[in-house]
Amino acid sequence: MRNFLRSRKIAVCFIALFLVGVLSGCSSGKQDSGGGDSAREVDYPTKPFEFVAPAGPGGGWDTTIRMVAKVLGETGLVNQPMPVVNKPGGGGAVGLAYMQEKKGSPYHVVVYSPPLLLINLTGQTQLSYKNLTPLVILINDFGAFAVPKNSRFNSINEVMEALKKDPKSVKIGGASSPGSMDHMQFLQAAKAAGVNNLKDIQYISFQSGESLAALMGGHIDLLSTGMAEVVGPLESGDIKVLAITAPERVKEGPLSQVPTLKEQGIDAVFVNWRGLFGPPEMPDYTVKYLSDTLAKMVQTPEWKEIVKKNGWTEAFMGPEEFKAFLDRTNEEYKSLLVEVGLYKGQ
């Protein structure tokens, strides 16, 4: 009996030692795996990025991403080359398709703004913001509503009252196609002001350089455009700016005298945000690295100087908040487009 008990003790000890060895091996394996991920994070980035502007040189998207690359390089926040390539076409659709080819890449970054949502909602492409990985919002810009200097309208509310009586009585112009930004920001304001029959409002689209000439030539009654586009003609006295779509007044410059929509009792803000995205299925470690690095970039004097020089508004939103913002904004745009009969999304 004693021998049996001793044999049993020995067997139990062997089993215990075996289990300790197995568990230790598993633990060691997990640590190795984690160490590999950590090493990959530490080693990243190890080769050049490719920054994508989904439009031609010189526009808002191109300027934004080139300035990002410039500041990241000059400040040493990123020590790899960041060449910018242009992929123009389809209001951003060509660039969106290009990013699908880079699925899972940790080295591709593209810049977008509201047209990313609108080209899908208006049926220009089946791809959408959901086919990208949101990284950060960097800046905001806002819209403006201008009329000729001799216009009968002296406030945005006078325009809205005229539209309430007859939605076809005021010709609205913009530099983007129906259902795109210039059109949408006016529709949003009109809806908030209580204008019915939004689809009956006349909207005429022009090439960007022609819209201001059309306004001053009397071919349209009101121009819906960006704030930067109205500064020059406002200073020269050629136009009146009735309202801006920002939440607060501009603090300095000629636009500081222009009231917001909210100041005039119209509860609407239209934001022309600009943000960065990765391709679909961008690795989590890349998203963290880029969002953290860009959060540091927006605090640098170099970036703040560029924001001021371009008349942008500082803004920063990280990946999760950015994604929620996109979901919410997409639904708002969709609702407006359905109302005016321009929704063609899926």
mmCIF file of C-alpha atoms in Angstrom:
data_model
loop_
_atom_site.group_PDB
_atom_site.id
_atom_site.type_symbol
_atom_site.label_atom_id
_atom_site.label_comp_id
_atom_site.label_asym_id
_atom_site.label_seq_id
_atom_site.Cartn_x
_atom_site.Cartn_y
_atom_site.Cartn_z
ATOM 1 C CA MET A 1 0.000 0.000 0.000
ATOM 2 C CA ARG A 2 2.869 2.339 0.907
ATOM 3 C CA ASN A 3 4.577 1.606 -2.424
ATOM 4 C CA PHE A 4 1.343 2.300 -4.253
ATOM 5 C CA LEU A 5 0.932 5.690 -2.567
ATOM 6 C CA ARG A 6 4.542 6.611 -3.300
ATOM 7 C CA SER A 7 4.109 5.647 -6.967
ATOM 8 C CA ARG A 8 0.954 7.704 -7.140
ATOM 9 C CA LYS A 9 2.738 10.748 -5.669
ATOM 10 C CA ILE A 10 5.509 10.425 -8.213
ATOM 11 C CA ALA A 11 2.966 10.190 -11.045
ATOM 12 C CA VAL A 12 1.132 13.296 -9.821
ATOM 13 C CA CYS A 13 4.427 15.211 -9.644
ATOM 14 C CA PHE A 14 5.310 14.223 -13.209
ATOM 15 C CA ILE A 15 1.866 15.317 -14.444
ATOM 16 C CA ALA A 16 2.157 18.640 -12.596
ATOM 17 C CA LEU A 17 5.609 19.283 -14.048
ATOM 18 C CA PHE A 18 4.342 18.410 -17.510
ATOM 19 C CA LEU A 19 1.423 20.849 -17.210
ATOM 20 C CA VAL A 20 3.694 23.636 -15.965
ATOM 21 C CA GLY A 21 5.922 23.092 -18.965
ATOM 22 C CA VAL A 22 2.997 23.167 -21.393
ATOM 23 C CA LEU A 23 1.491 26.306 -19.863
ATOM 24 C CA SER A 24 4.867 27.992 -19.745
ATOM 25 C CA GLY A 25 5.366 27.197 -23.421
ATOM 26 C CA CYS A 26 1.959 28.650 -24.299
ATOM 27 C CA SER A 27 2.702 31.790 -22.326
ATOM 28 C CA SER A 28 6.084 32.105 -23.977
ATOM 29 C CA GLY A 29 4.459 31.705 -27.394
ATOM 30 C CA LYS A 30 1.998 34.503 -26.659
ATOM 31 C CA GLN A 31 4.767 36.799 -25.506
ATOM 32 C CA ASP A 32 6.715 36.094 -28.677
ATOM 33 C CA SER A 33 3.656 36.886 -30.755
ATOM 34 C CA GLY A 34 3.036 40.100 -28.860
ATOM 35 C CA GLY A 35 6.702 40.978 -29.077
ATOM 36 C CA GLY A 36 6.518 40.512 -32.841
ATOM 37 C CA ASP A 37 3.585 42.929 -33.082
ATOM 38 C CA SER A 38 5.386 45.425 -30.873
ATOM 39 C CA ALA A 39 8.496 45.150 -32.984
ATOM 40 C CA ARG A 40 6.441 45.743 -36.079
ATOM 41 C CA GLU A 41 4.953 48.878 -34.486
ATOM 42 C CA VAL A 42 8.392 50.131 -33.470
ATOM 43 C CA ASP A 43 9.854 49.438 -36.910
ATOM 44 C CA TYR A 44 6.990 51.173 -38.751
ATOM 45 C CA PRO A 45 7.317 53.068 -41.043
ATOM 46 C CA THR A 46 10.243 51.520 -42.862
ATOM 47 C CA LYS A 47 9.583 52.682 -46.435
ATOM 48 C CA PRO A 48 8.082 55.653 -48.306
ATOM 49 C CA PHE A 49 4.416 56.539 -48.084
ATOM 50 C CA GLU A 50 2.246 57.496 -51.029
ATOM 51 C CA PHE A 51 -0.065 60.424 -50.356
ATOM 52 C CA VAL A 52 -2.989 60.671 -52.776
ATOM 53 C CA ALA A 53 -4.848 63.792 -53.924
ATOM 54 C CA PRO A 54 -8.009 62.607 -55.759
ATOM 55 C CA ALA A 55 -7.990 65.721 -57.963
ATOM 56 C CA GLY A 56 -5.589 67.736 -60.090
ATOM 57 C CA PRO A 57 -2.806 69.951 -58.740
ATOM 58 C CA GLY A 58 -3.659 73.237 -57.061
ATOM 59 C CA GLY A 59 -7.107 72.529 -55.620
ATOM 60 C CA GLY A 60 -8.185 72.166 -52.006
ATOM 61 C CA TRP A 61 -7.458 68.448 -51.723
ATOM 62 C CA ASP A 62 -4.078 68.774 -53.377
ATOM 63 C CA THR A 63 -3.058 71.756 -51.244
ATOM 64 C CA THR A 64 -4.153 70.086 -48.015
ATOM 65 C CA ILE A 65 -2.274 66.831 -48.458
ATOM 66 C CA ARG A 66 0.853 68.550 -49.796
ATOM 67 C CA MET A 67 0.912 70.779 -46.714
ATOM 68 C CA VAL A 68 0.509 67.719 -44.476
ATOM 69 C CA ALA A 69 3.468 66.021 -46.161
ATOM 70 C CA LYS A 70 5.503 69.231 -45.917
ATOM 71 C CA VAL A 71 4.939 69.732 -42.184
ATOM 72 C CA LEU A 72 5.392 66.061 -41.266
ATOM 73 C CA GLY A 73 8.720 66.085 -43.082
ATOM 74 C CA GLU A 74 9.995 69.459 -41.881
ATOM 75 C CA THR A 75 9.192 68.738 -38.236
ATOM 76 C CA GLY A 76 10.712 65.259 -38.352
ATOM 77 C CA LEU A 77 7.484 63.636 -37.196
ATOM 78 C CA VAL A 78 7.808 61.223 -40.126
ATOM 79 C CA ASN A 79 11.244 60.236 -41.380
ATOM 80 C CA GLN A 80 10.147 58.596 -44.623
ATOM 81 C CA PRO A 81 9.463 60.254 -48.006
ATOM 82 C CA MET A 82 5.828 61.238 -48.594
ATOM 83 C CA PRO A 83 5.419 61.926 -52.332
ATOM 84 C CA VAL A 84 1.996 63.146 -53.456
ATOM 85 C CA VAL A 85 0.325 61.583 -56.503
ATOM 86 C CA ASN A 86 -2.730 63.058 -58.209
ATOM 87 C CA LYS A 87 -5.624 60.800 -59.216
ATOM 88 C CA PRO A 88 -8.192 63.218 -60.686
ATOM 89 C CA GLY A 89 -11.576 62.320 -62.122
ATOM 90 C CA GLY A 90 -15.189 61.683 -61.261
ATOM 91 C CA GLY A 91 -15.309 64.216 -58.436
ATOM 92 C CA GLY A 92 -13.013 61.968 -56.411
ATOM 93 C CA ALA A 93 -14.331 58.624 -57.675
ATOM 94 C CA VAL A 94 -11.113 57.768 -59.545
ATOM 95 C CA GLY A 95 -9.055 58.255 -56.396
ATOM 96 C CA LEU A 96 -11.525 56.181 -54.401
ATOM 97 C CA ALA A 97 -11.237 53.308 -56.877
ATOM 98 C CA TYR A 98 -7.444 53.599 -56.778
ATOM 99 C CA MET A 99 -7.436 53.199 -52.997
ATOM 100 C CA GLN A 100 -9.323 49.906 -53.339
ATOM 101 C CA GLU A 101 -6.276 48.536 -55.158
ATOM 102 C CA LYS A 102 -4.216 49.314 -52.038
ATOM 103 C CA LYS A 103 -6.387 47.294 -49.665
ATOM 104 C CA GLY A 104 -4.573 46.576 -46.388
ATOM 105 C CA SER A 105 -1.616 48.822 -47.241
ATOM 106 C CA PRO A 106 -0.010 50.690 -44.319
ATOM 107 C CA TYR A 107 1.636 53.164 -46.688
ATOM 108 C CA HIS A 108 -1.213 54.838 -48.593
ATOM 109 C CA VAL A 109 -3.118 57.914 -47.397
ATOM 110 C CA VAL A 110 -5.765 59.919 -49.277
ATOM 111 C CA VAL A 111 -7.464 63.247 -48.535
ATOM 112 C CA TYR A 112 -11.216 63.844 -48.913
ATOM 113 C CA SER A 113 -14.042 66.192 -47.934
ATOM 114 C CA PRO A 114 -17.884 66.129 -48.310
ATOM 115 C CA PRO A 115 -17.845 65.089 -52.011
ATOM 116 C CA LEU A 116 -16.660 61.672 -50.810
ATOM 117 C CA LEU A 117 -20.165 61.155 -49.421
ATOM 118 C CA LEU A 118 -22.014 62.929 -52.195
ATOM 119 C CA ILE A 119 -20.540 61.041 -55.164
ATOM 120 C CA ASN A 120 -21.971 57.849 -53.713
ATOM 121 C CA LEU A 121 -25.333 59.299 -52.690
ATOM 122 C CA THR A 122 -25.877 60.798 -56.151
ATOM 123 C CA GLY A 123 -24.964 57.557 -57.924
ATOM 124 C CA GLN A 124 -21.621 58.590 -59.414
ATOM 125 C CA THR A 125 -19.931 55.573 -57.846
ATOM 126 C CA GLN A 126 -21.000 52.494 -55.900
ATOM 127 C CA LEU A 127 -18.022 52.951 -53.600
ATOM 128 C CA SER A 128 -18.394 55.087 -50.487
ATOM 129 C CA TYR A 129 -16.567 56.325 -47.409
ATOM 130 C CA LYS A 130 -17.202 52.868 -45.954
ATOM 131 C CA ASN A 131 -14.635 51.547 -48.443
ATOM 132 C CA LEU A 132 -11.896 53.556 -46.725
ATOM 133 C CA THR A 133 -10.387 53.672 -43.230
ATOM 134 C CA PRO A 134 -11.063 57.034 -41.505
ATOM 135 C CA LEU A 135 -7.954 58.497 -39.866
ATOM 136 C CA VAL A 136 -8.480 62.131 -38.848
ATOM 137 C CA ILE A 137 -10.228 65.374 -39.705
ATOM 138 C CA LEU A 138 -7.618 68.130 -39.916
ATOM 139 C CA ILE A 139 -9.380 71.340 -40.909
ATOM 140 C CA ASN A 140 -12.785 72.851 -41.498
ATOM 141 C CA ASP A 141 -13.866 75.390 -44.057
ATOM 142 C CA PHE A 142 -17.293 76.941 -44.456
ATOM 143 C CA GLY A 143 -19.619 78.268 -47.115
ATOM 144 C CA ALA A 144 -20.859 81.740 -47.996
ATOM 145 C CA PHE A 145 -23.918 83.157 -49.764
ATOM 146 C CA ALA A 146 -23.246 86.218 -51.919
ATOM 147 C CA VAL A 147 -25.378 88.529 -54.049
ATOM 148 C CA PRO A 148 -24.459 91.363 -56.468
ATOM 149 C CA LYS A 149 -23.747 94.739 -54.850
ATOM 150 C CA ASN A 150 -26.989 96.188 -56.262
ATOM 151 C CA SER A 151 -29.144 93.173 -55.281
ATOM 152 C CA ARG A 152 -32.610 93.686 -53.846
ATOM 153 C CA PHE A 153 -31.633 91.268 -51.067
ATOM 154 C CA ASN A 154 -29.886 92.643 -48.000
ATOM 155 C CA SER A 155 -30.152 89.602 -45.731
ATOM 156 C CA ILE A 156 -30.375 85.854 -46.137
ATOM 157 C CA ASN A 157 -33.826 85.932 -44.536
ATOM 158 C CA GLU A 158 -35.092 88.143 -47.366
ATOM 159 C CA VAL A 159 -33.916 85.470 -49.812
ATOM 160 C CA MET A 160 -35.679 82.747 -47.850
ATOM 161 C CA GLU A 161 -38.917 84.726 -47.643
ATOM 162 C CA ALA A 162 -38.884 85.160 -51.418
ATOM 163 C CA LEU A 163 -38.379 81.402 -51.852
ATOM 164 C CA LYS A 164 -41.242 80.627 -49.479
ATOM 165 C CA LYS A 165 -43.564 82.661 -51.678
ATOM 166 C CA ASP A 166 -42.187 81.230 -54.918
ATOM 167 C CA PRO A 167 -39.338 78.664 -54.902
ATOM 168 C CA LYS A 168 -38.520 79.534 -58.509
ATOM 169 C CA SER A 169 -38.214 83.267 -57.904
ATOM 170 C CA VAL A 170 -34.517 83.221 -56.947
ATOM 171 C CA LYS A 171 -31.832 81.717 -59.176
ATOM 172 C CA ILE A 172 -29.106 80.046 -57.128
ATOM 173 C CA GLY A 173 -25.705 79.353 -58.659
ATOM 174 C CA GLY A 174 -22.657 77.377 -57.613
ATOM 175 C CA ALA A 175 -19.442 75.865 -58.891
ATOM 176 C CA SER A 176 -20.424 72.281 -58.158
ATOM 177 C CA SER A 177 -22.966 70.043 -59.863
ATOM 178 C CA PRO A 178 -26.537 69.594 -58.589
ATOM 179 C CA GLY A 179 -26.441 67.487 -55.444
ATOM 180 C CA SER A 180 -22.881 68.483 -54.620
ATOM 181 C CA MET A 181 -21.473 70.869 -52.014
ATOM 182 C CA ASP A 182 -22.545 74.334 -53.166
ATOM 183 C CA HIS A 183 -26.042 73.065 -53.867
ATOM 184 C CA MET A 184 -26.268 71.084 -50.632
ATOM 185 C CA GLN A 185 -25.206 73.905 -48.339
ATOM 186 C CA PHE A 186 -27.926 76.149 -49.747
ATOM 187 C CA LEU A 187 -30.570 73.418 -49.537
ATOM 188 C CA GLN A 188 -29.628 72.788 -45.919
ATOM 189 C CA ALA A 189 -30.013 76.491 -45.091
ATOM 190 C CA ALA A 190 -33.314 76.752 -46.983
ATOM 191 C CA LYS A 191 -34.743 73.716 -45.214
ATOM 192 C CA ALA A 192 -33.727 75.099 -41.820
ATOM 193 C CA ALA A 193 -35.346 78.427 -42.754
ATOM 194 C CA GLY A 194 -38.657 76.690 -43.444
ATOM 195 C CA VAL A 195 -38.660 76.792 -47.247
ATOM 196 C CA ASN A 196 -40.893 74.088 -48.721
ATOM 197 C CA ASN A 197 -40.669 72.454 -52.153
ATOM 198 C CA LEU A 198 -36.873 72.427 -52.099
ATOM 199 C CA LYS A 199 -36.784 70.517 -55.384
ATOM 200 C CA ASP A 200 -38.366 73.522 -57.134
ATOM 201 C CA ILE A 201 -35.493 75.845 -56.226
ATOM 202 C CA GLN A 202 -33.528 76.738 -59.361
ATOM 203 C CA TYR A 203 -29.886 75.762 -59.067
ATOM 204 C CA ILE A 204 -27.449 76.432 -61.915
ATOM 205 C CA SER A 205 -23.941 74.978 -61.883
ATOM 206 C CA PHE A 206 -20.923 76.665 -63.449
ATOM 207 C CA GLN A 207 -17.243 75.969 -63.811
ATOM 208 C CA SER A 208 -15.476 77.373 -60.752
ATOM 209 C CA GLY A 209 -14.127 80.453 -62.526
ATOM 210 C CA GLU A 210 -17.460 81.270 -64.152
ATOM 211 C CA SER A 211 -19.773 81.333 -61.135
ATOM 212 C CA LEU A 212 -18.611 84.676 -59.748
ATOM 213 C CA ALA A 213 -18.771 86.269 -63.204
ATOM 214 C CA ALA A 214 -22.310 84.899 -63.585
ATOM 215 C CA LEU A 215 -23.290 86.527 -60.293
ATOM 216 C CA MET A 216 -21.866 89.948 -61.147
ATOM 217 C CA GLY A 217 -23.300 89.684 -64.650
ATOM 218 C CA GLY A 218 -26.817 89.190 -63.296
ATOM 219 C CA HIS A 219 -27.251 85.637 -64.612
ATOM 220 C CA ILE A 220 -27.969 84.346 -61.101
ATOM 221 C CA ASP A 221 -29.389 86.062 -58.015
ATOM 222 C CA LEU A 222 -27.291 84.352 -55.352
ATOM 223 C CA LEU A 223 -23.995 82.488 -55.369
ATOM 224 C CA SER A 224 -23.455 79.592 -52.983
ATOM 225 C CA THR A 225 -19.717 79.064 -52.612
ATOM 226 C CA GLY A 226 -16.804 78.811 -50.196
ATOM 227 C CA MET A 227 -15.735 81.633 -47.897
ATOM 228 C CA ALA A 228 -12.335 82.007 -49.538
ATOM 229 C CA GLU A 229 -13.935 82.661 -52.942
ATOM 230 C CA VAL A 230 -15.841 85.753 -51.764
ATOM 231 C CA VAL A 231 -13.087 87.611 -49.886
ATOM 232 C CA GLY A 232 -11.596 89.401 -52.921
ATOM 233 C CA PRO A 233 -14.844 90.632 -54.533
ATOM 234 C CA LEU A 234 -16.200 91.579 -51.096
ATOM 235 C CA GLU A 235 -13.146 93.747 -50.418
ATOM 236 C CA SER A 236 -13.462 95.398 -53.823
ATOM 237 C CA GLY A 237 -17.150 96.150 -53.217
ATOM 238 C CA ASP A 238 -18.451 94.081 -56.131
ATOM 239 C CA ILE A 239 -20.688 91.833 -54.009
ATOM 240 C CA LYS A 240 -22.564 91.627 -50.726
ATOM 241 C CA VAL A 241 -22.128 88.521 -48.581
ATOM 242 C CA LEU A 242 -25.373 87.799 -46.747
ATOM 243 C CA ALA A 243 -24.292 84.910 -44.536
ATOM 244 C CA ILE A 244 -21.660 82.289 -43.833
ATOM 245 C CA THR A 245 -22.339 78.686 -42.816
ATOM 246 C CA ALA A 246 -19.857 78.680 -39.906
ATOM 247 C CA PRO A 247 -21.025 78.212 -36.294
ATOM 248 C CA GLU A 248 -19.386 81.521 -35.303
ATOM 249 C CA ARG A 249 -18.325 84.722 -37.026
ATOM 250 C CA VAL A 250 -14.904 85.011 -38.580
ATOM 251 C CA LYS A 251 -12.731 86.886 -36.087
ATOM 252 C CA GLU A 252 -10.744 89.063 -38.493
ATOM 253 C CA GLY A 253 -10.652 90.259 -42.084
ATOM 254 C CA PRO A 254 -13.492 91.417 -44.359
ATOM 255 C CA LEU A 255 -15.716 88.456 -43.488
ATOM 256 C CA SER A 256 -15.757 89.468 -39.809
ATOM 257 C CA GLN A 257 -18.648 91.801 -40.694
ATOM 258 C CA VAL A 258 -20.742 88.990 -42.180
ATOM 259 C CA PRO A 259 -23.292 87.295 -39.879
ATOM 260 C CA THR A 260 -23.686 83.545 -39.609
ATOM 261 C CA LEU A 261 -26.897 81.764 -40.525
ATOM 262 C CA LYS A 262 -27.485 81.101 -36.829
ATOM 263 C CA GLU A 263 -27.231 84.795 -35.986
ATOM 264 C CA GLN A 264 -30.088 85.363 -38.410
ATOM 265 C CA GLY A 265 -32.302 82.710 -36.850
ATOM 266 C CA ILE A 266 -31.496 79.886 -39.279
ATOM 267 C CA ASP A 267 -30.289 76.872 -37.324
ATOM 268 C CA ALA A 268 -27.847 75.443 -39.858
ATOM 269 C CA VAL A 269 -24.092 74.911 -40.087
ATOM 270 C CA PHE A 270 -22.474 73.457 -43.195
ATOM 271 C CA VAL A 271 -18.939 72.218 -42.694
ATOM 272 C CA ASN A 272 -16.538 71.640 -45.556
ATOM 273 C CA TRP A 273 -14.265 69.341 -43.557
ATOM 274 C CA ARG A 274 -11.054 67.906 -44.910
ATOM 275 C CA GLY A 275 -9.747 64.644 -43.551
ATOM 276 C CA LEU A 276 -7.346 61.823 -44.235
ATOM 277 C CA PHE A 277 -8.185 58.185 -44.906
ATOM 278 C CA GLY A 278 -6.327 54.948 -45.406
ATOM 279 C CA PRO A 279 -7.317 52.163 -47.787
ATOM 280 C CA PRO A 280 -9.830 49.515 -46.718
ATOM 281 C CA GLU A 281 -8.552 47.187 -43.993
ATOM 282 C CA MET A 282 -5.595 49.389 -43.083
ATOM 283 C CA PRO A 283 -3.821 47.698 -40.128
ATOM 284 C CA ASP A 284 -4.742 48.909 -36.637
ATOM 285 C CA TYR A 285 -1.126 49.694 -35.761
ATOM 286 C CA THR A 286 -0.962 52.006 -38.784
ATOM 287 C CA VAL A 287 -4.181 53.800 -37.837
ATOM 288 C CA LYS A 288 -2.820 54.401 -34.337
ATOM 289 C CA TYR A 289 0.576 55.584 -35.565
ATOM 290 C CA LEU A 290 -0.861 57.974 -38.148
ATOM 291 C CA SER A 291 -3.621 59.403 -35.941
ATOM 292 C CA ASP A 292 -1.182 59.947 -33.050
ATOM 293 C CA THR A 293 1.406 61.524 -35.347
ATOM 294 C CA LEU A 294 -1.138 63.818 -36.995
ATOM 295 C CA ALA A 295 -2.435 64.857 -33.567
ATOM 296 C CA LYS A 296 1.104 66.050 -32.815
ATOM 297 C CA MET A 297 1.392 67.743 -36.202
ATOM 298 C CA VAL A 298 -1.639 70.000 -35.712
ATOM 299 C CA GLN A 299 -0.007 71.408 -32.563
ATOM 300 C CA THR A 300 3.136 72.538 -34.378
ATOM 301 C CA PRO A 301 3.778 76.218 -35.223
ATOM 302 C CA GLU A 302 4.447 75.157 -38.822
ATOM 303 C CA TRP A 303 0.950 73.707 -39.230
ATOM 304 C CA LYS A 304 -0.756 76.591 -37.443
ATOM 305 C CA GLU A 305 0.949 79.044 -39.791
ATOM 306 C CA ILE A 306 -0.288 77.110 -42.846
ATOM 307 C CA VAL A 307 -3.832 77.003 -41.461
ATOM 308 C CA LYS A 308 -3.788 80.774 -40.929
ATOM 309 C CA LYS A 309 -2.245 81.495 -44.340
ATOM 310 C CA ASN A 310 -4.923 79.459 -46.157
ATOM 311 C CA GLY A 311 -7.832 80.850 -44.140
ATOM 312 C CA TRP A 312 -8.743 77.421 -42.780
ATOM 313 C CA THR A 313 -10.272 76.691 -39.386
ATOM 314 C CA GLU A 314 -8.342 74.424 -37.058
ATOM 315 C CA ALA A 315 -10.119 71.164 -36.339
ATOM 316 C CA PHE A 316 -9.051 67.733 -35.220
ATOM 317 C CA MET A 317 -11.048 64.553 -34.898
ATOM 318 C CA GLY A 318 -9.622 61.083 -34.283
ATOM 319 C CA PRO A 319 -10.593 57.836 -36.041
ATOM 320 C CA GLU A 320 -13.584 56.723 -33.950
ATOM 321 C CA GLU A 321 -15.139 60.174 -33.682
ATOM 322 C CA PHE A 322 -14.496 60.755 -37.390
ATOM 323 C CA LYS A 323 -16.298 57.521 -38.295
ATOM 324 C CA ALA A 324 -19.337 58.480 -36.193
ATOM 325 C CA PHE A 325 -19.337 61.949 -37.773
ATOM 326 C CA LEU A 326 -19.312 60.434 -41.268
ATOM 327 C CA ASP A 327 -22.215 58.103 -40.464
ATOM 328 C CA ARG A 328 -24.288 60.974 -39.087
ATOM 329 C CA THR A 329 -23.457 63.413 -41.893
ATOM 330 C CA ASN A 330 -24.130 60.814 -44.587
ATOM 331 C CA GLU A 331 -27.668 60.330 -43.266
ATOM 332 C CA GLU A 332 -28.259 64.099 -43.223
ATOM 333 C CA TYR A 333 -27.114 64.439 -46.838
ATOM 334 C CA LYS A 334 -29.182 61.445 -47.883
ATOM 335 C CA SER A 335 -32.334 62.939 -46.373
ATOM 336 C CA LEU A 336 -31.871 66.197 -48.291
ATOM 337 C CA LEU A 337 -31.104 64.449 -51.572
ATOM 338 C CA VAL A 338 -34.180 62.240 -51.239
ATOM 339 C CA GLU A 339 -36.294 65.350 -50.694
ATOM 340 C CA VAL A 340 -35.062 67.016 -53.890
ATOM 341 C CA GLY A 341 -35.140 63.815 -55.958
ATOM 342 C CA LEU A 342 -31.376 63.527 -56.439
ATOM 343 C CA TYR A 343 -30.671 60.495 -54.269
ATOM 344 C CA LYS A 344 -29.380 57.598 -56.361
ATOM 345 C CA GLY A 345 -27.385 55.678 -53.787
ATOM 346 C CA GLN A 346 -27.762 52.070 -52.760
#
